[in-house]
Amino acid sequence: MDQHYNFSKIEKKWQNYWEENNTFKTTEDKNKEKYYLLEMFPYPSGKLHMGHVRNYSIGDVISRYMTMRGKNVLHPMGWDSFGLPAENAAIKNHVHPNIWTWKNIEEMRQQLKMLGLSYDWDREIATCHPDYYKWMQWIFIQFFNKGLAYKKKNPVNWCPSCQTVLANEQVVDGCCERCHTLVGKKELEQWYLKITEYADRLLKELDLLEGWPEKVKIMQRNWIGKSEGAEVDFKIAGSDKTLCVFTTRPDTLFGVTYMVLAPEHPYVKELVSEECSKDVEEFLDKLQYMSEIERTSTTLEKEGVFIGSYAINPLTGKEVPIYIANYVLMDYGTGAIMAVPAHDQRDFEFAKKYNLDIVPVVDPGDPEIDLYNLKEAFEADGTMINSGTFNGMNSRKAIKDITAYLEEKGLGKAAVNYRLRDWLISRQRYWGTPIPMLHCEKCGWVPEKIENLPVLLPTDVEFTGKGESPLTTSKSFKKALCPKCGGEATRETDTMDTFLDSSWYYLRYTDAQNKDEVWDKEKAKYWMPVDQYIGGVEHAILHLLYARFFNKFLYDLGYSPCIEPFTNLLTQGMVLKDGAKMSKSKGNVVSPEEIIKKYGADTARLFILFASPPEKELEWSDTGVEGSYRFLSRVYRLVHELSDTIKDATDSYVVETSQDRELNYVLNTTIKKVTDDLGNRFNFNTAISAIMVLVNELYRYKSESVLNKGLLRHAIKCLILILSPFTPHICEEMWQHIGHDSTLYHERWPEYDEAALVRDETEIAIQINGKVKERIMVTSGLSKDEFLEEALQNETVKALLDGKNVIKIIPVPDKLLNIVVK
RNA sequence: GCGGUUGUGGCGGAAUAGGCAGACGCGCACGGUUGAGGGCCGUGUCCGAGAGGGUAAGGGUUCAAGUCCCUUCAACCGCACCA
C-alpha cells in the first residue's frame, strides 16, 4: 500500500482484478434469495454524462449492499442502441449507423468500467444486435397473431424535421419530443399495437405497485385517463343515420340543447345542408391553417358553425341543431358530443356566444344560484329537474337510472372511454427493428416465418433524411415471397419505434444469450420481477407504461411469470450545475471523464451519493467534490497509519475504558444507521455522513495514549466494509492492506451489537414551558416513572423548580423533561 | 384550469412515529505545522451584546410543531377544450 492515496493506480488494479476473477458473474442459485436490480439502460451516445453516473452509482451501492447481505444479485447492463442519432450521424458524416453505434458502445462500456460498477457483463445486450432484434420481431409476431398489431390509415403526428411519424406520447407541447420541431398531421397507413386493450389492467394494476412513487402512478393514471359514462344514440332528423356520442353525464340528457361534431367527423360532409355549406367550408378552411397547439389550446375562443341538420333527443323527442366546433376533438370518444350548456362550462361559453338555449336539469339547491340566469355552468351534483320521470332524483342516481333506461330502450349503453390511444409504432427510419411483415396481394399482411427471423436490416441503403424509410432504397429488401402462399410479396419497409426494444429487455437479461428462444421461462421465473428499478422521472409515462404493457402481454402468453415487471421504482433526480440542467448550450457541463481523471471514480461516486438524496435534484459543486476526495484521503491515511498497530491484533477483544466504550458506541450506531439507510430507505447521503462521524471518532480515539488493538482492528474492518458499496476500489485496497487476500465483494455485511447502542448516561434537556433551560446527564433506558424520579433528584432541576407554580411535568425518557409552570 | 412536488444558515443538506432545529459536508475566520505556498491538524461559525428570536408568510391544535390542521405566497414538474 502506497503512503498516499494513489487512486488511479488503485482503481485500475481492482477493475482488472474484478474482470479477471469474474467477480460479478451471476447464475441462478435456488438456495439463495434472488435480488434483481436494474438501472435503465443507456442510449450509447458515446459519452457518459453525470446523469448516468448518478443512476449507476445509486444502483451499484444497492447491488453491492444486497450482495453483502447474502442475496443472489442480478445486475445487468446493456444498450438501447437503435434510434435517430445514429442515423443522423450517418447522414451528416457518412458513417454507417452500425459502425457509429458499435464504436460508441465500445467507448461507453470503457467509461462504465472505469466507474467500477458491479455488472455481470456476460449478460450484456444491445437492441441493435440481430440476436436481440430477432426476438423483438418474434414478439411483434406474437402481437400480430393475437390480433393486437394492426395496420390502419389515420391522420398521424408527423415531424417534418425527423421525417417520421411520432406516437402521441412523443409529442410534447405540439412539438417533437426529440428535435422540438412543430409536429403536423399526415394521413398515413401505419402499424399500431392495441395497448388500449390493456388500458383497464394498466390502470387497475397500478394499485399493486406499492413500491412506486405516488407521483409516477398518478401520472400514469392521468395518461390512461379513464372516464365512465354512457354512449347515447341520437337519430338525425330526415335521415336514417344515428349519431353516437359519449358522455360522462347521462343525467343531463334532458338538458341537451344542441350537438357538436368534431370538424373532421365523417358525418360533417353528409349532413351539411346546402345553405350552410359555404359557412362550413370557410370554417374548415380556417382550421386547416391552424397548428395543432393553437387548435387545441384551452385559451382559444370556442367557435363553430351550424351545419344545417338536426338531431333528435332520444328522451324528449325534441330536435336540436348540429354544429361543428373547434373544441370537439375527433380522437376522443366518438368525435361528437351532446351539448348541455347549463352543466358544462365549455358548452356554456359556446351557447352564450351563439345564443343557444340553456336548459337547467340539475338543481344545486343553492339560493345564491339563479338557475335561469346562470353566470357559469353548474357542474356539480344536485336534484333532477325538467327531466320528466326522473325529476326529484339525486343526479348521481340519475346517471345510473338514465343509463339503465337507455339500455332498456336500445337508445344507448354504459360505456368507458380512455384518453390512452393505440400505440403507433411504425417509423420511417432505417436504424430500428424491421417490422417482420409482408404484404401479399392474395393473403394480405402475413408475418415472416419464425425460422426466417431475424429479418435483417439491409446494408445497401441510402440515407437521404427525406421522405420514406431508407429501407425502400435497398434493391434486395422489398421483394420477397409470401410466407403463406409462396407468391410474390412486398416487405414492410418501416421499422419499429425504439420504445418497443426497451419494453422487454429486463426479461431478456434473465437469459441474455439464448439462441433458441426468447428466454428460458424457468430462468425468467427465478429472476423476475425486477426488485428494484432505477431511472429518471422523464420515463414515468412512456417507457414505464409500455414496459408494463409488454410484460402483461407476455404474462398472458406464459412468458413472463409476473403481472407487474418492476416491484420497486426509484426515480432519481436531475444533476444540475448553477441551478440548471447540464447542457452544452448552457455551457455548464461537467464531464465524468474529467472528474474521474482528476479525483478518481470513488470520489465521483461518493460525492454524487453524498450531495443529495437520490430522488432529489443534485447541485454539482466542485468544492464539494474536493471535500469527498479529502474524506477518502483521510480514511486512507487512517488505515495506513493504523495498519501496523492492528496487524497482529486478535479478533477477540474486551471493551474496557470509557474511551473504548465511546468508540464501540459510535461504531455500532454507525453500522445500524448505515444498514438502515441502505436497506430500508436508500438515504445514501445520511449513511455517508454517519460514516464520516465514525472516521472522526476513530481519529479522536487514535490520539489516545492506550489503544485497544482488537477493538480498533474490528472497527477498521467494519469501516472498510460499510464504506465499500459506495467506494469499492479504495476499500478493496485497504481490505487487502489489513491482511486479506481476496475481494471484499463477497464478505458479509457487519452486524451491530445491540448492547453497545446504549450509553450508561444520556444528556437530556430540561424545558420550562417548552423552552430549553438546562441540560443534565441521567441514567439511560429508564421507564417514565424511574426517569421522572431521577430527574427530580437532580440539583439543577430542583433549582429550576424552586418557587415556581408547577402545573404539570412531562417526562420523555432519554430525551427531555418539560416542566409546565404558571 | 386540473393534478403533483418543494420551500430550513452564506451554500448542499440533516432532524426516520409531534420531543434539544441546523447532524455531515462545503465555504469562511483564527491558531498550529511549514522558509513560504499547498497539504495536513485543531478551534469557531443561524441571528442577537443580552434577555430572547428563528424552519416561505399568517393563523390554529398541543405541555411541546420544521413535522399535524386552515389560509396565503413562491418555485418547479406533469396533463391540458378528454365531453
Short mmCIF file of C-alpha atoms in Angstrom, two decimals, chain A residues 323-578:
data_model
loop_
_atom_site.label_atom_id
_atom_site.label_comp_id
_atom_site.label_asym_id
_atom_site.label_seq_id
_atom_site.Cartn_x
_atom_site.Cartn_y
_atom_site.Cartn_z
CA TYR A 323 -72.85 22.31 -35.04
CA ILE A 324 -69.20 21.72 -35.77
CA ALA A 325 -66.78 23.47 -33.42
CA ASN A 326 -63.12 23.79 -32.66
CA TYR A 327 -63.49 22.48 -29.13
CA VAL A 328 -64.54 18.98 -30.04
CA LEU A 329 -61.77 16.56 -30.91
CA MET A 330 -62.06 13.72 -33.36
CA ASP A 331 -59.77 11.41 -31.46
CA TYR A 332 -61.59 11.28 -28.17
CA GLY A 333 -64.85 9.44 -27.54
CA THR A 334 -66.87 9.29 -30.74
CA GLY A 335 -65.73 12.67 -32.03
CA ALA A 336 -69.16 14.09 -31.28
CA ILE A 337 -70.83 15.45 -28.17
CA MET A 338 -74.23 16.29 -26.82
CA ALA A 339 -74.03 19.83 -25.52
CA VAL A 340 -75.54 20.70 -22.14
CA PRO A 341 -74.68 24.36 -21.64
CA ALA A 342 -76.30 24.57 -18.20
CA HIS A 343 -73.94 21.94 -16.82
CA ASP A 344 -70.75 22.10 -18.86
CA GLN A 345 -68.63 25.22 -18.90
CA ARG A 346 -67.36 24.74 -22.48
CA ASP A 347 -70.87 24.24 -23.82
CA PHE A 348 -71.99 27.20 -21.72
CA GLU A 349 -69.47 29.54 -23.32
CA PHE A 350 -70.37 28.30 -26.78
CA ALA A 351 -74.11 28.65 -26.14
CA LYS A 352 -73.66 32.21 -24.84
CA LYS A 353 -71.70 33.18 -27.92
CA TYR A 354 -74.20 31.73 -30.40
CA ASN A 355 -77.37 32.45 -28.41
CA LEU A 356 -78.31 28.83 -27.93
CA ASP A 357 -80.81 27.63 -25.32
CA ILE A 358 -79.57 26.92 -21.80
CA VAL A 359 -81.88 24.48 -20.01
CA PRO A 360 -81.01 23.57 -16.41
CA VAL A 361 -81.77 19.96 -15.42
CA VAL A 362 -79.82 19.67 -12.16
CA ASP A 363 -80.83 21.95 -9.29
CA PRO A 364 -77.97 22.80 -6.94
CA GLY A 365 -80.43 23.76 -4.20
CA ASP A 366 -78.45 26.91 -3.59
CA PRO A 367 -80.43 30.17 -3.28
CA GLU A 368 -77.34 32.10 -4.45
CA ILE A 369 -77.56 30.48 -7.86
CA ASP A 370 -80.20 31.80 -10.27
CA LEU A 371 -80.86 28.70 -12.36
CA TYR A 372 -82.49 30.52 -15.23
CA ASN A 373 -79.88 33.19 -15.44
CA LEU A 374 -76.64 31.28 -14.87
CA LYS A 375 -73.31 33.12 -14.77
CA GLU A 376 -71.46 29.91 -15.40
CA ALA A 377 -72.27 26.25 -15.87
CA PHE A 378 -73.22 24.31 -12.75
CA GLU A 379 -71.18 21.14 -12.93
CA ALA A 380 -71.70 19.56 -9.50
CA ASP A 381 -74.37 17.16 -8.21
CA GLY A 382 -77.89 18.22 -7.35
CA THR A 383 -81.54 17.32 -7.73
CA MET A 384 -83.04 16.49 -11.12
CA ILE A 385 -85.50 18.98 -12.66
CA ASN A 386 -87.01 19.41 -16.13
CA SER A 387 -86.28 15.73 -16.62
CA GLY A 388 -89.65 14.00 -16.86
CA THR A 389 -89.98 10.98 -14.64
CA PHE A 390 -86.50 11.49 -13.23
CA ASN A 391 -87.44 14.77 -11.51
CA GLY A 392 -86.64 14.93 -7.83
CA MET A 393 -83.97 12.25 -8.05
CA ASN A 394 -80.40 12.87 -6.96
CA SER A 395 -78.31 13.44 -10.08
CA ARG A 396 -75.82 10.75 -9.01
CA LYS A 397 -78.58 8.19 -9.01
CA ALA A 398 -79.96 9.61 -12.25
CA ILE A 399 -76.68 8.78 -14.01
CA LYS A 400 -77.30 5.11 -13.27
CA ASP A 401 -81.04 5.16 -13.82
CA ILE A 402 -80.96 7.06 -17.11
CA THR A 403 -78.21 4.78 -18.41
CA ALA A 404 -80.29 1.75 -17.47
CA TYR A 405 -83.31 3.30 -19.15
CA LEU A 406 -81.35 3.93 -22.36
CA GLU A 407 -80.10 0.35 -22.39
CA GLU A 408 -83.59 -0.97 -21.88
CA LYS A 409 -84.94 1.07 -24.80
CA GLY A 410 -81.95 0.33 -27.01
CA LEU A 411 -81.01 4.00 -27.17
CA GLY A 412 -77.56 3.71 -25.68
CA LYS A 413 -75.39 1.85 -23.22
CA ALA A 414 -72.98 2.29 -20.35
CA ALA A 415 -69.52 2.94 -21.74
CA VAL A 416 -65.96 3.55 -20.65
CA ASN A 417 -63.59 5.80 -22.51
CA TYR A 418 -59.84 6.14 -22.27
CA ARG A 419 -57.61 9.01 -23.13
CA LEU A 420 -54.99 6.42 -24.00
CA ARG A 421 -54.71 5.76 -27.73
CA ASP A 422 -53.40 2.72 -29.50
CA TRP A 423 -49.64 2.85 -29.86
CA LEU A 424 -48.41 3.91 -33.30
CA ILE A 425 -45.20 2.00 -33.75
CA SER A 426 -44.13 2.39 -37.42
CA ARG A 427 -41.21 4.69 -38.09
CA GLN A 428 -39.94 5.75 -41.48
CA ARG A 429 -36.37 5.23 -40.35
CA TYR A 430 -33.50 2.88 -41.00
CA TRP A 431 -31.94 2.35 -37.60
CA GLY A 432 -34.61 0.26 -35.89
CA THR A 433 -36.00 -3.25 -35.86
CA PRO A 434 -37.56 -4.11 -39.25
CA ILE A 435 -41.24 -4.89 -38.86
CA PRO A 436 -41.30 -8.59 -39.86
CA MET A 437 -44.39 -8.36 -42.05
CA LEU A 438 -45.03 -8.92 -45.74
CA HIS A 439 -47.88 -7.83 -47.90
CA CYS A 440 -49.24 -10.30 -50.39
CA GLU A 441 -51.95 -9.45 -52.91
CA LYS A 442 -53.70 -12.70 -52.13
CA CYS A 443 -53.12 -13.19 -48.39
CA GLY A 444 -52.93 -9.60 -47.17
CA TRP A 445 -50.49 -8.89 -44.33
CA VAL A 446 -48.55 -12.02 -43.39
CA PRO A 447 -45.83 -12.35 -40.73
CA GLU A 448 -42.41 -13.67 -41.69
CA LYS A 449 -41.86 -17.32 -40.78
CA ILE A 450 -40.26 -17.71 -37.34
CA GLU A 451 -37.43 -19.83 -38.77
CA ASN A 452 -36.55 -16.98 -41.14
CA LEU A 453 -36.03 -14.49 -38.31
CA PRO A 454 -34.34 -12.17 -37.94
CA VAL A 455 -35.40 -10.08 -40.87
CA LEU A 456 -32.05 -8.37 -41.14
CA LEU A 457 -31.59 -4.70 -41.83
CA PRO A 458 -30.31 -4.38 -45.41
CA THR A 459 -26.96 -2.68 -45.83
CA ASP A 460 -27.43 -1.36 -49.39
CA VAL A 461 -29.44 1.69 -48.43
CA GLU A 462 -29.17 5.43 -48.95
CA PHE A 463 -29.54 7.92 -46.16
CA THR A 464 -31.22 10.97 -47.56
CA GLY A 465 -33.05 12.05 -44.45
CA LYS A 466 -36.14 12.65 -46.53
CA GLY A 467 -39.50 11.06 -47.03
CA GLU A 468 -39.93 7.34 -46.83
CA SER A 469 -37.98 4.80 -44.88
CA PRO A 470 -34.39 4.32 -46.19
CA LEU A 471 -35.21 0.61 -46.41
CA THR A 472 -37.16 1.36 -49.59
CA THR A 473 -33.87 2.28 -51.30
CA SER A 474 -32.49 -1.23 -50.83
CA LYS A 475 -32.54 -3.28 -54.03
CA SER A 476 -32.88 -6.61 -52.30
CA PHE A 477 -35.04 -5.93 -49.29
CA LYS A 478 -38.51 -5.18 -50.54
CA LYS A 479 -39.16 -8.04 -52.90
CA ALA A 480 -39.86 -11.35 -51.22
CA LEU A 481 -42.09 -14.38 -51.28
CA CYS A 482 -45.26 -14.69 -49.29
CA PRO A 483 -44.63 -16.99 -46.31
CA LYS A 484 -48.17 -18.29 -46.68
CA CYS A 485 -48.83 -18.90 -50.39
CA GLY A 486 -45.33 -18.60 -51.83
CA GLY A 487 -46.44 -15.92 -54.26
CA GLU A 488 -44.87 -12.52 -54.74
CA ALA A 489 -44.98 -10.25 -51.73
CA THR A 490 -43.62 -6.93 -50.57
CA ARG A 491 -41.77 -6.49 -47.33
CA GLU A 492 -42.79 -3.78 -44.89
CA THR A 493 -40.08 -1.13 -45.05
CA ASP A 494 -40.92 0.75 -41.87
CA THR A 495 -39.05 -0.04 -38.68
CA MET A 496 -40.28 -0.14 -35.10
CA ASP A 497 -40.33 2.67 -32.60
CA THR A 498 -37.30 2.09 -30.34
CA PHE A 499 -39.58 2.15 -27.31
CA LEU A 500 -40.54 -1.40 -28.23
CA ASP A 501 -36.96 -2.59 -27.84
CA SER A 502 -36.78 -1.26 -24.31
CA SER A 503 -40.15 -2.69 -23.30
CA TRP A 504 -38.88 -6.22 -22.66
CA TYR A 505 -35.08 -6.03 -22.20
CA TYR A 506 -35.41 -6.71 -18.48
CA LEU A 507 -36.83 -10.13 -19.35
CA ARG A 508 -34.10 -10.88 -21.86
CA TYR A 509 -31.41 -10.20 -19.25
CA THR A 510 -32.60 -13.27 -17.35
CA ASP A 511 -31.30 -15.39 -20.21
CA ALA A 512 -29.48 -12.94 -22.42
CA GLN A 513 -27.54 -15.30 -24.67
CA ASN A 514 -30.33 -17.72 -25.50
CA LYS A 515 -30.22 -18.55 -29.23
CA ASP A 516 -33.20 -20.88 -29.30
CA GLU A 517 -35.95 -18.96 -27.60
CA VAL A 518 -36.74 -15.51 -26.35
CA TRP A 519 -35.62 -16.69 -22.89
CA ASP A 520 -35.93 -19.78 -20.79
CA LYS A 521 -39.16 -19.49 -18.81
CA GLU A 522 -37.56 -21.15 -15.79
CA LYS A 523 -34.83 -18.54 -15.67
CA ALA A 524 -37.34 -15.74 -16.01
CA LYS A 525 -39.32 -17.35 -13.25
CA TYR A 526 -36.29 -17.37 -10.97
CA TRP A 527 -35.30 -13.75 -11.54
CA MET A 528 -38.47 -11.83 -12.28
CA PRO A 529 -39.84 -9.44 -11.24
CA VAL A 530 -37.21 -6.74 -11.07
CA ASP A 531 -36.93 -6.00 -7.36
CA GLN A 532 -35.57 -2.52 -7.80
CA TYR A 533 -35.69 -0.42 -10.94
CA ILE A 534 -33.84 2.89 -11.11
CA GLY A 535 -34.02 5.66 -13.67
CA GLY A 536 -35.08 9.22 -14.43
CA VAL A 537 -38.61 10.54 -13.96
CA GLU A 538 -38.68 11.50 -17.61
CA HIS A 539 -39.63 7.88 -18.27
CA ALA A 540 -42.58 7.99 -15.88
CA ILE A 541 -45.11 7.66 -18.66
CA LEU A 542 -43.67 6.40 -21.92
CA HIS A 543 -41.17 3.70 -21.12
CA LEU A 544 -42.74 2.54 -17.89
CA LEU A 545 -46.20 2.28 -19.39
CA TYR A 546 -45.00 0.45 -22.50
CA ALA A 547 -42.86 -1.91 -20.45
CA ARG A 548 -45.80 -2.72 -18.19
CA PHE A 549 -47.93 -3.34 -21.29
CA PHE A 550 -45.38 -5.69 -22.86
CA ASN A 551 -44.92 -7.57 -19.64
CA LYS A 552 -48.66 -8.09 -19.26
CA PHE A 553 -48.93 -9.34 -22.81
CA LEU A 554 -46.01 -11.72 -22.26
CA TYR A 555 -47.56 -12.78 -18.98
CA ASP A 556 -50.75 -13.69 -20.83
CA LEU A 557 -48.66 -15.78 -23.24
CA GLY A 558 -46.97 -17.50 -20.29
CA TYR A 559 -43.55 -16.00 -20.95
CA SER A 560 -43.42 -13.60 -18.02
CA PRO A 561 -44.06 -15.04 -14.57
CA CYS A 562 -45.41 -11.82 -13.06
CA ILE A 563 -48.25 -9.35 -13.56
CA GLU A 564 -46.06 -6.33 -12.98
CA PRO A 565 -42.40 -6.25 -14.05
CA PHE A 566 -40.97 -3.74 -11.57
CA THR A 567 -41.76 -4.16 -7.90
CA ASN A 568 -39.97 -1.06 -6.66
CA LEU A 569 -39.14 2.04 -8.61
CA LEU A 570 -36.68 4.76 -7.70
CA THR A 571 -36.77 7.86 -9.85
CA GLN A 572 -33.55 9.72 -9.42
CA GLY A 573 -33.37 13.49 -9.65
CA MET A 574 -31.51 15.51 -12.23
CA VAL A 575 -27.93 16.68 -11.93
CA LEU A 576 -27.77 20.47 -12.03
CA LYS A 577 -24.96 22.97 -12.28
CA ASP A 578 -25.59 26.58 -11.28
#
